[in-house]
Amino acid sequence: MEGQPAQSGLAASTSRRQCSLETSLTLALLEAADELHNAKAELSLCLKQGFFNMTKARLAAGGGAHSAGITVLDTREEFHAAVTVELLDKDPDASPARELRALKLPAGHAFQRAGNDDAPHSSGGSVNGSSSLRQRNHAGSDSSTIAEEAAAASAAGKDSMQLFGGLVPPALRKAKRNFSSALDYVFLAAELTQRVALLYRAVLQCVPPPPPAPLPPASAEQQQQPAAAADGEAALRGADGADVGGSAQQTEAESLAAQLEQVELSADSG
Amino acid sequence: MPYTDPEDPGDIASFNVHNGFPEALVRGFKSGFLTEADYNNLCQCENLDDVRLNLQESDYDQFMSAQTKVTPALVQEKAILKMVKEFNFIKAQAQEPLVTFLEYIQYEYMIENVMLLLKGTLSGRNVEELIDQCHPLGLFAPATMKLIPLFEASPKGYADLYQTVLIDTPIGDYFSRFLEEHKPTGQDAAGAENAGMVRHVLEEVEIEIIKNSLMKLYLEDFYRFCEKIGGDTAEVMCALLGARADRNAINITLNSFGGPLNEPHMRTTDRRRLYPAIGTLYPEATSDFTEVSDEAQLAAVLEPFPVFREIWAVHLNENFGHKSIDDAFYERDVEMLELAFEGQMHFGPFYAYVKLKEQEIRNLVWIGECIVQRQRDEIHKFVPLFSENAPWRVARRGGAR
């Protein structure tokens, strides 16, 4: 009897902590989802503008589709992308914490940009991007960290605009800027997708399991079994309904939240 | 009384003797341009099949009836074929000097085709694929067309290319003069080193520079031909070609920013050589262009010219969703070309017809691309032809532009 007030206090404290953790994780999840939605919208806009500027450049080049300039001859087989991205081969044993550590790279970003940027990065589709033509790294293995790999430059400092000659219309340069910005948004969206997935998993771990569905009326023998299960569950919950049995999940969720907070702090300091 | 000088197109009394029928033809084809109502209907289309259906109501008729899938590139291709058919019909009815005049119009497209074939060959493209992509108005003898992409990168191959391109194409003279300007120091242009010159040019000089150099030589040659014809033809055509040369000079300068041609040592050599020696900007402004390295300096050089000052103002406002510098140039060209139709007894309408048809095709491609890319806000930003609501007509009537 004397232990009851202490036990109820502990349970209340645990319950408040759990609610606070669940709320903060849910809020973080919703914020991340909103950021992801915005990043995808910006990406879509950049791509749309990029293709439209390419159309304008094609018409401005003169001679229409028969021009010896922009679209008639593509030499993709002679050049390689300046930027390549390889996906992480998911380790089935990886815990969310390990995945977070993999994301935690310098400057708080999951990717490192290589090459010479034309201008500092800024949002809203402004000037950005690598202007070098580089050879692609031959990554035969399927497993590597999610990272942007800068390949060795075969012709260092060569502008990709020179693919189209020395006199390219301004619209084509705008298209290049659009696609460079789109690339930034792709990486941002990938980071945010990872974050959303982790937060979602953390939120699920905080949420208590739903109560068992009521069984249909049956024979007396069958009615004895649900009663035994209900007793076991009550034992798990404790006197005031606190979920004592889910403490392991809660601990992991708290650990996850703490590490998420650490990632954010290092991002701010980076 | 029929005139006896084949280089004289005739005047008000004698022009129609030999050129009346072709002029009547070109004015008949002029009535086939799309109207404002046609453009309004096209802008309302939801997809390219609707565009095709609407075009069937116009002079384009069944030009794409056999196609199952419609794309903007296909619309462009079929529209160009229609225009070329009409052009060839006019040319078949023409006599000198109109025939030579019409051939001069074709030389521009021949230059495009030769550059396409050379560039494609250097990139290792398939011969048939290259010939399919050539502009139909610039085709010459099929044997010559096939020979150009087949040259080998050997001394004999370059010698054969020299012979094929220089001797067997009408633009050989321009190529010869270009090689003369770019021959390596100490080499005798008239000697036996022609293959070496061709090799040097193709391997060292960028294709864009070759193309713009040939275009410069072509414009100057066409200008001199029109001056020689004289009369209203000279007055109208020299103005049109001068405007074309001015536009080329400004575009070359603007497009070179950020590229190798904007380097200080390239501005006074390679870039300077691309500016035509005709037009309003020649020689003072084109000489100042050699010192221009950014847009601010270019604006300062264009400031004394009211027409180009206005066009540059359009370029400065481009980021606010307004039209681009190319649109401003197209509007100016359309104004001058439409006015070329207003007069008679000269060759201006023939040139104007081809260029206005090109603009119409550009408009169709623009509308098609806006529909495909779902850019509904931009779909009306084409240059209308023979429209009472065109900006320049409104301005002349006293309304605001």
PDB file of C-alpha atoms in Angstrom, chain A residues 4-114:
ATOM      1  CA  GLN A   4       1.322   2.586  -4.387  1.00  0.00           C
ATOM      2  CA  PRO A   5       1.686   6.425  -4.402  1.00  0.00           C
ATOM      3  CA  ALA A   6       5.338   6.101  -5.505  1.00  0.00           C
ATOM      4  CA  GLN A   7       4.376   3.631  -8.184  1.00  0.00           C
ATOM      5  CA  SER A   8       1.548   5.814  -9.435  1.00  0.00           C
ATOM      6  CA  GLY A   9       3.889   8.840  -9.459  1.00  0.00           C
ATOM      7  CA  LEU A  10       6.426   6.944 -11.500  1.00  0.00           C
ATOM      8  CA  ALA A  11       3.757   5.802 -13.920  1.00  0.00           C
ATOM      9  CA  ALA A  12       2.418   9.347 -14.298  1.00  0.00           C
ATOM     10  CA  SER A  13       5.894  10.670 -14.929  1.00  0.00           C
ATOM     11  CA  THR A  14       6.504   7.960 -17.466  1.00  0.00           C
ATOM     12  CA  SER A  15       3.202   8.686 -19.123  1.00  0.00           C
ATOM     13  CA  ARG A  16       3.969  12.423 -19.349  1.00  0.00           C
ATOM     14  CA  ARG A  17       7.402  11.716 -20.754  1.00  0.00           C
ATOM     15  CA  GLN A  18       5.935   9.364 -23.285  1.00  0.00           C
ATOM     16  CA  CYS A  19       3.322  11.888 -24.402  1.00  0.00           C
ATOM     17  CA  SER A  20       5.949  14.605 -24.660  1.00  0.00           C
ATOM     18  CA  LEU A  21       8.234  12.370 -26.701  1.00  0.00           C
ATOM     19  CA  GLU A  22       5.404  11.260 -28.942  1.00  0.00           C
ATOM     20  CA  THR A  23       4.274  14.843 -29.489  1.00  0.00           C
ATOM     21  CA  SER A  24       7.713  16.117 -30.317  1.00  0.00           C
ATOM     22  CA  LEU A  25       8.399  13.244 -32.678  1.00  0.00           C
ATOM     23  CA  THR A  26       5.060  13.735 -34.403  1.00  0.00           C
ATOM     24  CA  LEU A  27       5.702  17.447 -34.758  1.00  0.00           C
ATOM     25  CA  ALA A  28       9.149  16.756 -36.162  1.00  0.00           C
ATOM     26  CA  LEU A  29       7.636  14.248 -38.564  1.00  0.00           C
ATOM     27  CA  LEU A  30       5.049  16.735 -39.796  1.00  0.00           C
ATOM     28  CA  GLU A  31       7.671  19.457 -40.215  1.00  0.00           C
ATOM     29  CA  ALA A  32       9.923  17.116 -42.146  1.00  0.00           C
ATOM     30  CA  ALA A  33       7.010  16.040 -44.333  1.00  0.00           C
ATOM     31  CA  ASP A  34       6.184  19.680 -45.033  1.00  0.00           C
ATOM     32  CA  GLU A  35       9.792  20.424 -45.956  1.00  0.00           C
ATOM     33  CA  LEU A  36       9.819  17.369 -48.200  1.00  0.00           C
ATOM     34  CA  HIS A  37       6.648  18.541 -49.934  1.00  0.00           C
ATOM     35  CA  ASN A  38       8.164  21.991 -50.508  1.00  0.00           C
ATOM     36  CA  ALA A  39      11.419  20.507 -51.790  1.00  0.00           C
ATOM     37  CA  LYS A  40       9.525  18.341 -54.258  1.00  0.00           C
ATOM     38  CA  ALA A  41       7.489  21.319 -55.437  1.00  0.00           C
ATOM     39  CA  GLU A  42      10.664  23.354 -56.007  1.00  0.00           C
ATOM     40  CA  LEU A  43      12.249  20.414 -57.799  1.00  0.00           C
ATOM     41  CA  SER A  44       9.272  20.072 -60.083  1.00  0.00           C
ATOM     42  CA  LEU A  45       9.333  23.796 -60.842  1.00  0.00           C
ATOM     43  CA  CYS A  46      13.078  23.791 -61.588  1.00  0.00           C
ATOM     44  CA  LEU A  47      12.738  20.837 -63.949  1.00  0.00           C
ATOM     45  CA  LYS A  48       9.780  22.408 -65.725  1.00  0.00           C
ATOM     46  CA  GLN A  49      11.630  25.690 -66.180  1.00  0.00           C
ATOM     47  CA  GLY A  50      14.768  23.891 -67.310  1.00  0.00           C
ATOM     48  CA  PHE A  51      13.032  21.997 -70.082  1.00  0.00           C
ATOM     49  CA  PHE A  52      11.159  25.118 -71.129  1.00  0.00           C
ATOM     50  CA  ASN A  53      14.374  27.127 -71.330  1.00  0.00           C
ATOM     51  CA  MET A  54      15.869  24.369 -73.455  1.00  0.00           C
ATOM     52  CA  THR A  55      12.932  24.749 -75.826  1.00  0.00           C
ATOM     53  CA  LYS A  56      13.521  28.504 -75.975  1.00  0.00           C
ATOM     54  CA  ALA A  57      17.222  27.920 -76.634  1.00  0.00           C
ATOM     55  CA  ARG A  58      16.426  25.491 -79.433  1.00  0.00           C
ATOM     56  CA  LEU A  59      14.138  27.999 -81.124  1.00  0.00           C
ATOM     57  CA  ALA A  60      16.631  30.821 -80.614  1.00  0.00           C
ATOM     58  CA  ALA A  61      19.478  28.813 -82.146  1.00  0.00           C
ATOM     59  CA  GLY A  62      17.889  29.356 -85.522  1.00  0.00           C
ATOM     60  CA  GLY A  63      17.138  26.857 -88.236  1.00  0.00           C
ATOM     61  CA  GLY A  64      14.755  25.036 -85.959  1.00  0.00           C
ATOM     62  CA  ALA A  65      15.350  21.349 -85.501  1.00  0.00           C
ATOM     63  CA  HIS A  66      17.698  21.341 -88.469  1.00  0.00           C
ATOM     64  CA  SER A  67      20.205  23.599 -86.811  1.00  0.00           C
ATOM     65  CA  ALA A  68      23.675  22.237 -86.421  1.00  0.00           C
ATOM     66  CA  GLY A  69      23.606  23.685 -82.940  1.00  0.00           C
ATOM     67  CA  ILE A  70      21.723  22.441 -80.010  1.00  0.00           C
ATOM     68  CA  THR A  71      19.505  19.463 -80.366  1.00  0.00           C
ATOM     69  CA  VAL A  72      20.353  17.693 -83.548  1.00  0.00           C
ATOM     70  CA  LEU A  73      23.510  16.018 -82.415  1.00  0.00           C
ATOM     71  CA  ASP A  74      23.938  14.794 -78.903  1.00  0.00           C
ATOM     72  CA  THR A  75      27.256  13.390 -77.875  1.00  0.00           C
ATOM     73  CA  ARG A  76      26.250  11.742 -74.671  1.00  0.00           C
ATOM     74  CA  GLU A  77      28.412   8.768 -75.389  1.00  0.00           C
ATOM     75  CA  GLU A  78      31.518  10.958 -75.385  1.00  0.00           C
ATOM     76  CA  PHE A  79      30.878  12.718 -72.113  1.00  0.00           C
ATOM     77  CA  HIS A  80      29.896  11.555 -68.673  1.00  0.00           C
ATOM     78  CA  ALA A  81      27.815  13.126 -65.947  1.00  0.00           C
ATOM     79  CA  ALA A  82      29.633  15.381 -63.530  1.00  0.00           C
ATOM     80  CA  VAL A  83      27.534  14.062 -60.679  1.00  0.00           C
ATOM     81  CA  THR A  84      26.610  10.491 -59.861  1.00  0.00           C
ATOM     82  CA  VAL A  85      24.647   9.194 -56.909  1.00  0.00           C
ATOM     83  CA  GLU A  86      24.582   5.654 -55.667  1.00  0.00           C
ATOM     84  CA  LEU A  87      22.026   4.350 -53.286  1.00  0.00           C
ATOM     85  CA  LEU A  88      22.791   2.758 -49.962  1.00  0.00           C
ATOM     86  CA  ASP A  89      22.393  -0.986 -50.097  1.00  0.00           C
ATOM     87  CA  LYS A  90      20.145  -1.430 -47.098  1.00  0.00           C
ATOM     88  CA  ASP A  91      21.660  -3.580 -44.431  1.00  0.00           C
ATOM     89  CA  PRO A  92      18.786  -5.589 -42.949  1.00  0.00           C
ATOM     90  CA  ASP A  93      20.500  -5.530 -39.574  1.00  0.00           C
ATOM     91  CA  ALA A  94      20.985  -1.801 -39.526  1.00  0.00           C
ATOM     92  CA  SER A  95      19.163  -0.093 -36.762  1.00  0.00           C
ATOM     93  CA  PRO A  96      17.745   3.368 -37.220  1.00  0.00           C
ATOM     94  CA  ALA A  97      20.571   4.697 -35.056  1.00  0.00           C
ATOM     95  CA  ARG A  98      23.201   3.288 -37.377  1.00  0.00           C
ATOM     96  CA  GLU A  99      21.432   4.785 -40.360  1.00  0.00           C
ATOM     97  CA  LEU A 100      21.439   8.128 -38.619  1.00  0.00           C
ATOM     98  CA  ARG A 101      25.164   7.859 -38.089  1.00  0.00           C
ATOM     99  CA  ALA A 102      25.595   7.145 -41.796  1.00  0.00           C
ATOM    100  CA  LEU A 103      23.728  10.338 -42.575  1.00  0.00           C
ATOM    101  CA  LYS A 104      25.744  12.373 -40.170  1.00  0.00           C
ATOM    102  CA  LEU A 105      28.455  13.775 -42.410  1.00  0.00           C
ATOM    103  CA  PRO A 106      30.345  17.084 -42.183  1.00  0.00           C
ATOM    104  CA  ALA A 107      28.203  20.192 -42.400  1.00  0.00           C
ATOM    105  CA  GLY A 108      25.199  18.154 -41.386  1.00  0.00           C
ATOM    106  CA  HIS A 109      24.420  17.182 -44.967  1.00  0.00           C
ATOM    107  CA  ALA A 110      24.284  13.715 -46.386  1.00  0.00           C
ATOM    108  CA  PHE A 111      26.134  14.690 -49.536  1.00  0.00           C
ATOM    109  CA  GLN A 112      29.334  16.355 -50.476  1.00  0.00           C
ATOM    110  CA  ARG A 113      29.384  18.407 -53.623  1.00  0.00           C
ATOM    111  CA  ALA A 114      32.511  18.076 -55.696  1.00  0.00           C
TER     112      ALA A 114
END
